[in-house]
JSON list of C-alpha atoms in Angstrom, two decimals:
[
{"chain": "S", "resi": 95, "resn": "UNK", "atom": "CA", "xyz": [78.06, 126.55, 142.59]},
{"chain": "S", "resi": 96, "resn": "UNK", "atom": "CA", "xyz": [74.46, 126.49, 141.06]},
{"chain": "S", "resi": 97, "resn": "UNK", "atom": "CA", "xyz": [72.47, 124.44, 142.78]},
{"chain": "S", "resi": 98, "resn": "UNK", "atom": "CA", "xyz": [69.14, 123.40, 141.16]},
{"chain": "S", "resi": 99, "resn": "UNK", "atom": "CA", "xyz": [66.18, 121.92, 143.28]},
{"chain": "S", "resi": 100, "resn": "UNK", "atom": "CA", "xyz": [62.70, 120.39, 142.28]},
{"chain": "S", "resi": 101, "resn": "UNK", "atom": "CA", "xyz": [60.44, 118.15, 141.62]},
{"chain": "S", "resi": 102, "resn": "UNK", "atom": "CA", "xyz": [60.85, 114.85, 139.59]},
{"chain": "S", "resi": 103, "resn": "UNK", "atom": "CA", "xyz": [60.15, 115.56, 135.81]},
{"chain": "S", "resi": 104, "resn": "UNK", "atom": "CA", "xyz": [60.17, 119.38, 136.31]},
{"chain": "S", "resi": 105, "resn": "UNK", "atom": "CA", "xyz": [62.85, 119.65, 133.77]},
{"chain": "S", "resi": 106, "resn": "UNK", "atom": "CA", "xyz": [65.87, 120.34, 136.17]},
{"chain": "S", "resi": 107, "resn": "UNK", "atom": "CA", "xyz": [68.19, 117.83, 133.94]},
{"chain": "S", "resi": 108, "resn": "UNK", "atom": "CA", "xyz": [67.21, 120.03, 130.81]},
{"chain": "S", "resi": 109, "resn": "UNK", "atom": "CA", "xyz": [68.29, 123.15, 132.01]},
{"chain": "S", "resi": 110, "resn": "UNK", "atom": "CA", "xyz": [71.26, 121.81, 133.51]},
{"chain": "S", "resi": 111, "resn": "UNK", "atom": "CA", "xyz": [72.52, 120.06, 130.03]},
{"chain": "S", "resi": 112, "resn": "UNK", "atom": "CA", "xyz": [72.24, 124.14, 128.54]},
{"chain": "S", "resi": 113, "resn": "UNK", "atom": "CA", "xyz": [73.58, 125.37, 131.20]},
{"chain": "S", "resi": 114, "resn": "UNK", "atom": "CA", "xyz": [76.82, 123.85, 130.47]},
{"chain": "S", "resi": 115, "resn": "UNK", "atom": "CA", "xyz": [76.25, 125.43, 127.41]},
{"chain": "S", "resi": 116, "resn": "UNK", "atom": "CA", "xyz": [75.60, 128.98, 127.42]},
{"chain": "S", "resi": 117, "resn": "UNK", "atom": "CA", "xyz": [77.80, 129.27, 130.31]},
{"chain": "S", "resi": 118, "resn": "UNK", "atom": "CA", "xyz": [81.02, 130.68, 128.52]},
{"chain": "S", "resi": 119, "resn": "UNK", "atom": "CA", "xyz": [83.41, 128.32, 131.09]},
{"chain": "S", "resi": 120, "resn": "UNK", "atom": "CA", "xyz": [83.30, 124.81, 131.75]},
{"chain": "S", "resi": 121, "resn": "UNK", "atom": "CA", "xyz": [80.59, 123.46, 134.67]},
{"chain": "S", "resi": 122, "resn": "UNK", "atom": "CA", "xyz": [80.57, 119.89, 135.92]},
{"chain": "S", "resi": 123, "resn": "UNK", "atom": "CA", "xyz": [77.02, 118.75, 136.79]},
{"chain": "S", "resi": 124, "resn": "UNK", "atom": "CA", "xyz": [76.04, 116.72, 139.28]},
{"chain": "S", "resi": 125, "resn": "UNK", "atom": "CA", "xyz": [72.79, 115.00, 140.34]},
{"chain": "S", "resi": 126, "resn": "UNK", "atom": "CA", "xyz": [70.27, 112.99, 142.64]},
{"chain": "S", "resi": 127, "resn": "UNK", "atom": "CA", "xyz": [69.52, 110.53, 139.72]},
{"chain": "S", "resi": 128, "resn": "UNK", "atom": "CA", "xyz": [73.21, 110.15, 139.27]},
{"chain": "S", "resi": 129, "resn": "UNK", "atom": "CA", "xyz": [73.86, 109.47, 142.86]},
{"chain": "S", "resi": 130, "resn": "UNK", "atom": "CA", "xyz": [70.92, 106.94, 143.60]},
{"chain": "S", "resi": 131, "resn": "UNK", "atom": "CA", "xyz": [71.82, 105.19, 140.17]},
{"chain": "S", "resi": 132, "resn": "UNK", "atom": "CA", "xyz": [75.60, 104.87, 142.16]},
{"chain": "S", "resi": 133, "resn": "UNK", "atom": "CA", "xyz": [73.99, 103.27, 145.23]},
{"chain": "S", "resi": 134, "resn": "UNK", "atom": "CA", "xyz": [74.34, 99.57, 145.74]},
{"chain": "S", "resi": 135, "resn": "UNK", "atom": "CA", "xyz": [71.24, 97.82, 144.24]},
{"chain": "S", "resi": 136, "resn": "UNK", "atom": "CA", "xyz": [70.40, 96.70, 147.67]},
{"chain": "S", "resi": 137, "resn": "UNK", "atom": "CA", "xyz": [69.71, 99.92, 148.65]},
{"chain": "S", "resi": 138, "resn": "UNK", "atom": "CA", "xyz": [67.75, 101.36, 145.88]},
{"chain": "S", "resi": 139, "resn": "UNK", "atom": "CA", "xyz": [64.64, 99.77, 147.54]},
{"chain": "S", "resi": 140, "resn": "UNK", "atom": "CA", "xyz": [65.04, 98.84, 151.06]},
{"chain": "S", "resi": 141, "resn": "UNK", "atom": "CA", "xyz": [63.85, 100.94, 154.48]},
{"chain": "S", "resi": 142, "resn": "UNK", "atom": "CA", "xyz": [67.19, 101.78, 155.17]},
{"chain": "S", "resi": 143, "resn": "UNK", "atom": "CA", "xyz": [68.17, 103.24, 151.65]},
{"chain": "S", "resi": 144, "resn": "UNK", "atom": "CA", "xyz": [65.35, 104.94, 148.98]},
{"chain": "S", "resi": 145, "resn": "UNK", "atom": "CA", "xyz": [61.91, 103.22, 148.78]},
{"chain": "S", "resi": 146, "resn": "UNK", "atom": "CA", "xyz": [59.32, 104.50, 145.94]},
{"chain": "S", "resi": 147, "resn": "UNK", "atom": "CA", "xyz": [55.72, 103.36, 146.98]},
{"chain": "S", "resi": 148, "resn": "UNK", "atom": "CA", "xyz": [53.58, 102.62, 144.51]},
{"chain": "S", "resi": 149, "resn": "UNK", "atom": "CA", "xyz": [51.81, 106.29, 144.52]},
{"chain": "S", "resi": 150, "resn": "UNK", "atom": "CA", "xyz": [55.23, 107.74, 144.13]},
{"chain": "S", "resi": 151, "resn": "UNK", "atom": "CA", "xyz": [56.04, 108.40, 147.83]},
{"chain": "S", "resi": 152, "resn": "UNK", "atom": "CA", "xyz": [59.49, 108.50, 148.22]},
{"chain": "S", "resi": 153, "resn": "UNK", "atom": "CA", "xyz": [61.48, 107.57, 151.40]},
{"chain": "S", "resi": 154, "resn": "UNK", "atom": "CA", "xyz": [64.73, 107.16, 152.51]},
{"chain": "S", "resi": 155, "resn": "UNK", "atom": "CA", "xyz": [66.73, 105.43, 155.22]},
{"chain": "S", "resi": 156, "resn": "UNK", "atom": "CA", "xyz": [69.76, 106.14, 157.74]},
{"chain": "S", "resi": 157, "resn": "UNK", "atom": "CA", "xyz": [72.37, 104.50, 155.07]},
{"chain": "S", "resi": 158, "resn": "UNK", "atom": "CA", "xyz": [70.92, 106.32, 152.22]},
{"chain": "S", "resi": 159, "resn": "UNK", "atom": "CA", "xyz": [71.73, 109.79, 154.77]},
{"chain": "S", "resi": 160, "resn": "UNK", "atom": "CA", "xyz": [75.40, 108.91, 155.39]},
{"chain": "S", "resi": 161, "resn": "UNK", "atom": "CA", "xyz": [76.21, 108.16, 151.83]},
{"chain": "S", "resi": 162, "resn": "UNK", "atom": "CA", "xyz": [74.05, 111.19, 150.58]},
{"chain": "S", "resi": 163, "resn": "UNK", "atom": "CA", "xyz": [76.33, 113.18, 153.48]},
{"chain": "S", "resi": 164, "resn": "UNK", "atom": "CA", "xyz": [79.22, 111.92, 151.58]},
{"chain": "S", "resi": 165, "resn": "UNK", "atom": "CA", "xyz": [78.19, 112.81, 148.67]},
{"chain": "S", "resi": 166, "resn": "UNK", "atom": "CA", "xyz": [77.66, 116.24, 149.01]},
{"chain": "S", "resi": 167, "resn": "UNK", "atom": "CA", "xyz": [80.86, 116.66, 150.75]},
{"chain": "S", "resi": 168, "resn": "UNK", "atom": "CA", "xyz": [82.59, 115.37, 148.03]},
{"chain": "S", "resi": 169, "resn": "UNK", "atom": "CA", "xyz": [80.66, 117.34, 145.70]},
{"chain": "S", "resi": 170, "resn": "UNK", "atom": "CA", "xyz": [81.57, 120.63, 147.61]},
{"chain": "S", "resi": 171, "resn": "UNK", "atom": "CA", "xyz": [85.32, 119.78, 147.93]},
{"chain": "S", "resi": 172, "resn": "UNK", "atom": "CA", "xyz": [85.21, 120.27, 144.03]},
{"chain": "S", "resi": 173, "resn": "UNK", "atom": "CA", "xyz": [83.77, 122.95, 144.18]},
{"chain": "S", "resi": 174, "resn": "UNK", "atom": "CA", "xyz": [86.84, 124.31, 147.06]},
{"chain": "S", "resi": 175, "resn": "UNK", "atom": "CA", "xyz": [89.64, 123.43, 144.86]},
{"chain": "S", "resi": 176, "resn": "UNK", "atom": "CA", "xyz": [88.01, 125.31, 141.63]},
{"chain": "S", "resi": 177, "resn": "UNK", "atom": "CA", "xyz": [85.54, 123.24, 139.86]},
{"chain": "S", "resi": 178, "resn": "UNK", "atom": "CA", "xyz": [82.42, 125.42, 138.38]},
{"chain": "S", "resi": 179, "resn": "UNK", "atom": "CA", "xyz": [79.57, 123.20, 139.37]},
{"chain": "S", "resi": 180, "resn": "UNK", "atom": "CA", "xyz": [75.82, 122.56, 138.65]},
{"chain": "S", "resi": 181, "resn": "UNK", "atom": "CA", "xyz": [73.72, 120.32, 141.16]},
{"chain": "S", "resi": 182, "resn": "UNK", "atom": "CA", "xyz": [70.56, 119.26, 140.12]},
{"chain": "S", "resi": 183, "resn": "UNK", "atom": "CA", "xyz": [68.40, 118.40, 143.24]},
{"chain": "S", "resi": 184, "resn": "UNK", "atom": "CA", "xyz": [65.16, 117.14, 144.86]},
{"chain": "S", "resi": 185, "resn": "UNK", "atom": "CA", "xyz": [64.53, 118.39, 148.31]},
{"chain": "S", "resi": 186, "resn": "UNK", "atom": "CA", "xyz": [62.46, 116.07, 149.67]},
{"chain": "S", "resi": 187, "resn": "UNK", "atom": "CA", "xyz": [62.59, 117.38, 153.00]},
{"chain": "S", "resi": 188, "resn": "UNK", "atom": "CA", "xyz": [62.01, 121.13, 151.54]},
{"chain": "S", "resi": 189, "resn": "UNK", "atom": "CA", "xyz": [63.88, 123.50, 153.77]},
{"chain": "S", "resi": 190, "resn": "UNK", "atom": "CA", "xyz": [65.73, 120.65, 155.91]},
{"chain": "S", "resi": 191, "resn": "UNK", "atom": "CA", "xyz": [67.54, 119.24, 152.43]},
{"chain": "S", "resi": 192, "resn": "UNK", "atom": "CA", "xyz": [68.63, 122.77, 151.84]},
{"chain": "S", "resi": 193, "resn": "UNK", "atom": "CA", "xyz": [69.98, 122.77, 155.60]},
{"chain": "S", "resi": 194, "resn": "UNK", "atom": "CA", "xyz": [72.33, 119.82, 154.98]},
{"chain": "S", "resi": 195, "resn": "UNK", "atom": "CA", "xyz": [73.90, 121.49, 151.40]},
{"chain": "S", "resi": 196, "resn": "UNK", "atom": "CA", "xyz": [73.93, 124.65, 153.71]},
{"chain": "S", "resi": 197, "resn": "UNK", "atom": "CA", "xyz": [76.15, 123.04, 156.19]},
{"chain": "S", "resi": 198, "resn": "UNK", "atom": "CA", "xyz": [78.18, 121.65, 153.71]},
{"chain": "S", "resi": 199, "resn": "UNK", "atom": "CA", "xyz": [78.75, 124.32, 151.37]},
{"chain": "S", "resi": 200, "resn": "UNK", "atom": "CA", "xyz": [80.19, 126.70, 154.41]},
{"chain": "S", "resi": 201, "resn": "UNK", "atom": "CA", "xyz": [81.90, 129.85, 152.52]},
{"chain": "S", "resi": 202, "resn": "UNK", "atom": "CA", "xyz": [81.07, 128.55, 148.91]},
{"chain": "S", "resi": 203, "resn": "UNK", "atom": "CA", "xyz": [79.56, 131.13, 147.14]},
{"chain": "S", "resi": 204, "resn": "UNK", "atom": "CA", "xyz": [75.70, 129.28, 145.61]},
{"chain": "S", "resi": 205, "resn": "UNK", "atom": "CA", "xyz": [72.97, 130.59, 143.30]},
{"chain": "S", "resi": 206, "resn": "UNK", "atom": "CA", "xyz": [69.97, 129.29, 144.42]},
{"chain": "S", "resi": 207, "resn": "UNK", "atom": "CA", "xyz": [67.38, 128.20, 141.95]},
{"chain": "S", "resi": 208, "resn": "UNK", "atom": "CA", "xyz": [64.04, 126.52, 142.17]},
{"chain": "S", "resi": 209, "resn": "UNK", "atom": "CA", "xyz": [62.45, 124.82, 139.15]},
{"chain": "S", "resi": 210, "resn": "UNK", "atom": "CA", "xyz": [58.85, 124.68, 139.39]},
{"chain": "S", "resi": 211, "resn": "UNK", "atom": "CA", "xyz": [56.79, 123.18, 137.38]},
{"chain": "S", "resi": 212, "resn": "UNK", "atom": "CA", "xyz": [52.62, 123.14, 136.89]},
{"chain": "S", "resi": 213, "resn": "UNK", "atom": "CA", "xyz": [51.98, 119.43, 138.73]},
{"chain": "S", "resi": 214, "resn": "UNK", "atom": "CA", "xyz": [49.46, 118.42, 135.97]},
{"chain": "S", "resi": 215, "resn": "UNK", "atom": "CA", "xyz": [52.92, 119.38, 132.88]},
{"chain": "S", "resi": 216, "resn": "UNK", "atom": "CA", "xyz": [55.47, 117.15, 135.23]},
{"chain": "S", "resi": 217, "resn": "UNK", "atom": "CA", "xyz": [52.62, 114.40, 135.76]},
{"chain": "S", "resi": 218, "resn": "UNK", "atom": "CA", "xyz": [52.51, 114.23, 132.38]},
{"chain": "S", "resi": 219, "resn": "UNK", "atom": "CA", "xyz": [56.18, 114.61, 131.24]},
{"chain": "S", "resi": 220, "resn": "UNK", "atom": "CA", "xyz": [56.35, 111.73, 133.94]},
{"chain": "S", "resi": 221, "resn": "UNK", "atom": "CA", "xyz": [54.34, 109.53, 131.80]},
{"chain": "S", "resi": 222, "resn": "UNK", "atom": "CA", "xyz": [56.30, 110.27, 128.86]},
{"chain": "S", "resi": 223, "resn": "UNK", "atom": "CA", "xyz": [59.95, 109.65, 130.24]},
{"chain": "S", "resi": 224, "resn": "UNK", "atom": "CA", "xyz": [58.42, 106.08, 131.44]},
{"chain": "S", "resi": 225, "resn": "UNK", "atom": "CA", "xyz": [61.00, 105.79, 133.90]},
{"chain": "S", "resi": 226, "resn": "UNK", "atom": "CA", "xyz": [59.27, 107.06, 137.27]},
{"chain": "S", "resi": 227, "resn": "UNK", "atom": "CA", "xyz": [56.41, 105.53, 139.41]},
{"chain": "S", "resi": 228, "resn": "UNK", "atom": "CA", "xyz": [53.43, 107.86, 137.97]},
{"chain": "S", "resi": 229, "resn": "UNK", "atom": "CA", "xyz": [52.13, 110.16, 141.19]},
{"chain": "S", "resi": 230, "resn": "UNK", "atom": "CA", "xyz": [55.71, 110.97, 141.84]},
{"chain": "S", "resi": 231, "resn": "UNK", "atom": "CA", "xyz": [55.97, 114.17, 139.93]},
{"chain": "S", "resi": 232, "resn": "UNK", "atom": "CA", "xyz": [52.90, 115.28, 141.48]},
{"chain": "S", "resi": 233, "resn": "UNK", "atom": "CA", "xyz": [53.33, 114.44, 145.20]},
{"chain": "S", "resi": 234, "resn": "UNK", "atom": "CA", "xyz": [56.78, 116.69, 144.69]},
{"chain": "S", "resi": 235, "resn": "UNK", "atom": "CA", "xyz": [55.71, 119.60, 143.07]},
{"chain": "S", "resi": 236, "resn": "UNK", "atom": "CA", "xyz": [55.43, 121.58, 145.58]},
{"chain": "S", "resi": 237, "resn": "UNK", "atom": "CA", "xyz": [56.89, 119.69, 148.87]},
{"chain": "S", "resi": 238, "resn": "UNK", "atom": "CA", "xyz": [60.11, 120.38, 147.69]},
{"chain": "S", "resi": 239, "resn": "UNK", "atom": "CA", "xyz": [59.86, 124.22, 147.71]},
{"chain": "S", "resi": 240, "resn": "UNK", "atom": "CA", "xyz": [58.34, 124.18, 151.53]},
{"chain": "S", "resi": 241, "resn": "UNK", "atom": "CA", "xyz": [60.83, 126.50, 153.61]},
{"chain": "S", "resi": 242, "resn": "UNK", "atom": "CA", "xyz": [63.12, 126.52, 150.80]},
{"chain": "S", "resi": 243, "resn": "UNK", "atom": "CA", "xyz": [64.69, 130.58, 149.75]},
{"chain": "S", "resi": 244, "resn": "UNK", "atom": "CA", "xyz": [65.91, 131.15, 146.52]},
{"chain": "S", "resi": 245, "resn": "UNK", "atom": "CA", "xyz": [68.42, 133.40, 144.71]},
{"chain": "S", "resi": 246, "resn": "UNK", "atom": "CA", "xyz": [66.02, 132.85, 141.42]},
{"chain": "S", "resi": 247, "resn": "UNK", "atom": "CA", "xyz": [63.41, 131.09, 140.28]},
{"chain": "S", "resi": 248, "resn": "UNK", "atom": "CA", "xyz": [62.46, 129.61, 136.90]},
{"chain": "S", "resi": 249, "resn": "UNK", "atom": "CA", "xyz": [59.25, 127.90, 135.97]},
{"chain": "S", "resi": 250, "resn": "UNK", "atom": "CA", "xyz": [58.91, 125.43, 133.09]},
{"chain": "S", "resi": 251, "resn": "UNK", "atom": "CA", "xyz": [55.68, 125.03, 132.86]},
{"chain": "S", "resi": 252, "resn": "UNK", "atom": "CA", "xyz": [55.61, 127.16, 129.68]},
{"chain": "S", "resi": 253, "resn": "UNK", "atom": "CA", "xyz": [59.21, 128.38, 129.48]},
{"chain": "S", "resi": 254, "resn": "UNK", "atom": "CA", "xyz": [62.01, 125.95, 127.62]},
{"chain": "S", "resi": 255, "resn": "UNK", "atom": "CA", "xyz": [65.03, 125.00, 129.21]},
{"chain": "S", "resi": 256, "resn": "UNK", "atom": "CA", "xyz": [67.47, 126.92, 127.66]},
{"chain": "S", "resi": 257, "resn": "UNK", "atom": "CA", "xyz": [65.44, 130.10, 128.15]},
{"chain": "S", "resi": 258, "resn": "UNK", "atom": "CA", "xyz": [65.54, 129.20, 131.46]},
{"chain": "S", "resi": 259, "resn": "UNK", "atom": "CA", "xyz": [69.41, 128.47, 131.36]},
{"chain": "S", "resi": 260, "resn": "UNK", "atom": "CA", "xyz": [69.93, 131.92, 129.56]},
{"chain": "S", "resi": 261, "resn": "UNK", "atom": "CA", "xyz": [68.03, 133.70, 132.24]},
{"chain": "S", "resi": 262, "resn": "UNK", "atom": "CA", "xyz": [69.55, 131.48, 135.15]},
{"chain": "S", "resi": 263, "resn": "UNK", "atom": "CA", "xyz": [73.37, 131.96, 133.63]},
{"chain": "S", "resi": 264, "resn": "UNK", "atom": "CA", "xyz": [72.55, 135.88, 133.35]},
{"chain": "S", "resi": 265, "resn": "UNK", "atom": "CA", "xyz": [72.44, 135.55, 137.04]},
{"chain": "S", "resi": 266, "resn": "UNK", "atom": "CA", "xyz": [76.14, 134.06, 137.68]},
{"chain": "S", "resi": 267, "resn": "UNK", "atom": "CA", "xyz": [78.55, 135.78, 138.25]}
]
């Protein structure tokens, strides 16, 4: 498994899409947007699933946890029975998020990679994609690195996706 972590609009979902294709067999990809856009609309803004504030604070509830739990599971059991696969993350809780895929991912091998990203480029790359609360990419920039270790590291501030794909792929084994 790859898994991918950073901040909204840091270009995670880029790198993941050349990934799959400079990587010479076939990767399933998997991520957080993906999973919140599967939760029931009831929980996509309530206290006990994922609230956005209006400065971009994000928050999530006890029912948003389980289901998240469950998701990662089943993402992992993929991974045991042979699947090659790419998560693209946001650890909102920094080194605690990583704890949970940790637990999860007992005896899977994982590459490790944090996408950063210059707060003022995402900020503005949020503006362009239109479909965040502005202050979001900014407020996660670097709160989801906190405590977090890393096999690798790749920064997009000035460095396209697939160069960072080529240089992240160069790392799997």
């Amino acid at each position: 498994m790859i898994i991918l972590n950073g901040g909204s609009s840091s270009g995670k979902s880029g790198i993941v899409r050349c990934l799959q294709s400079v990587l010479p067999d076939p990767w399933l990809a998997f991520g957080v947007d993906s999973f919140v856009d599967a939760l029931p609309a009831r929980l996509r803004e309530s206290d006990a699933g994922l609230g956005v504030a209006a400065d971009g604070t994000v928050s999530v509830g006890a029912e948003f946890r389980a289901l998240e739990a469950a998701w990662t599971e089943g993402v992992v059991s993929m991974a045991r029975a042979g699947a090659r696969i790419v998560v693209d993350d946001v650890f909102l809780g920094g080194a605690a998020s990583q704890q949970r895929w940790q637990k999860a991912l007992d005896g899977v091998d994982v590459l490790w990679v944090g996408v950063r990203c210059e707060s003022s480029v995402a900020a503005a790359r949020e503006v362009a994609r239109g479909d965040r609360v502005r202050g979001m990419a900014a407020l996660q920039a670097d709160v989801v690195h906190e405590g977090v270790f890393y096999d690798l590291e790749v920064d997009t501030t000035h460095t396209e996706s697939l160069v960072c794909a080529r240089t992240i792929a160069a790392r799997v084994g």
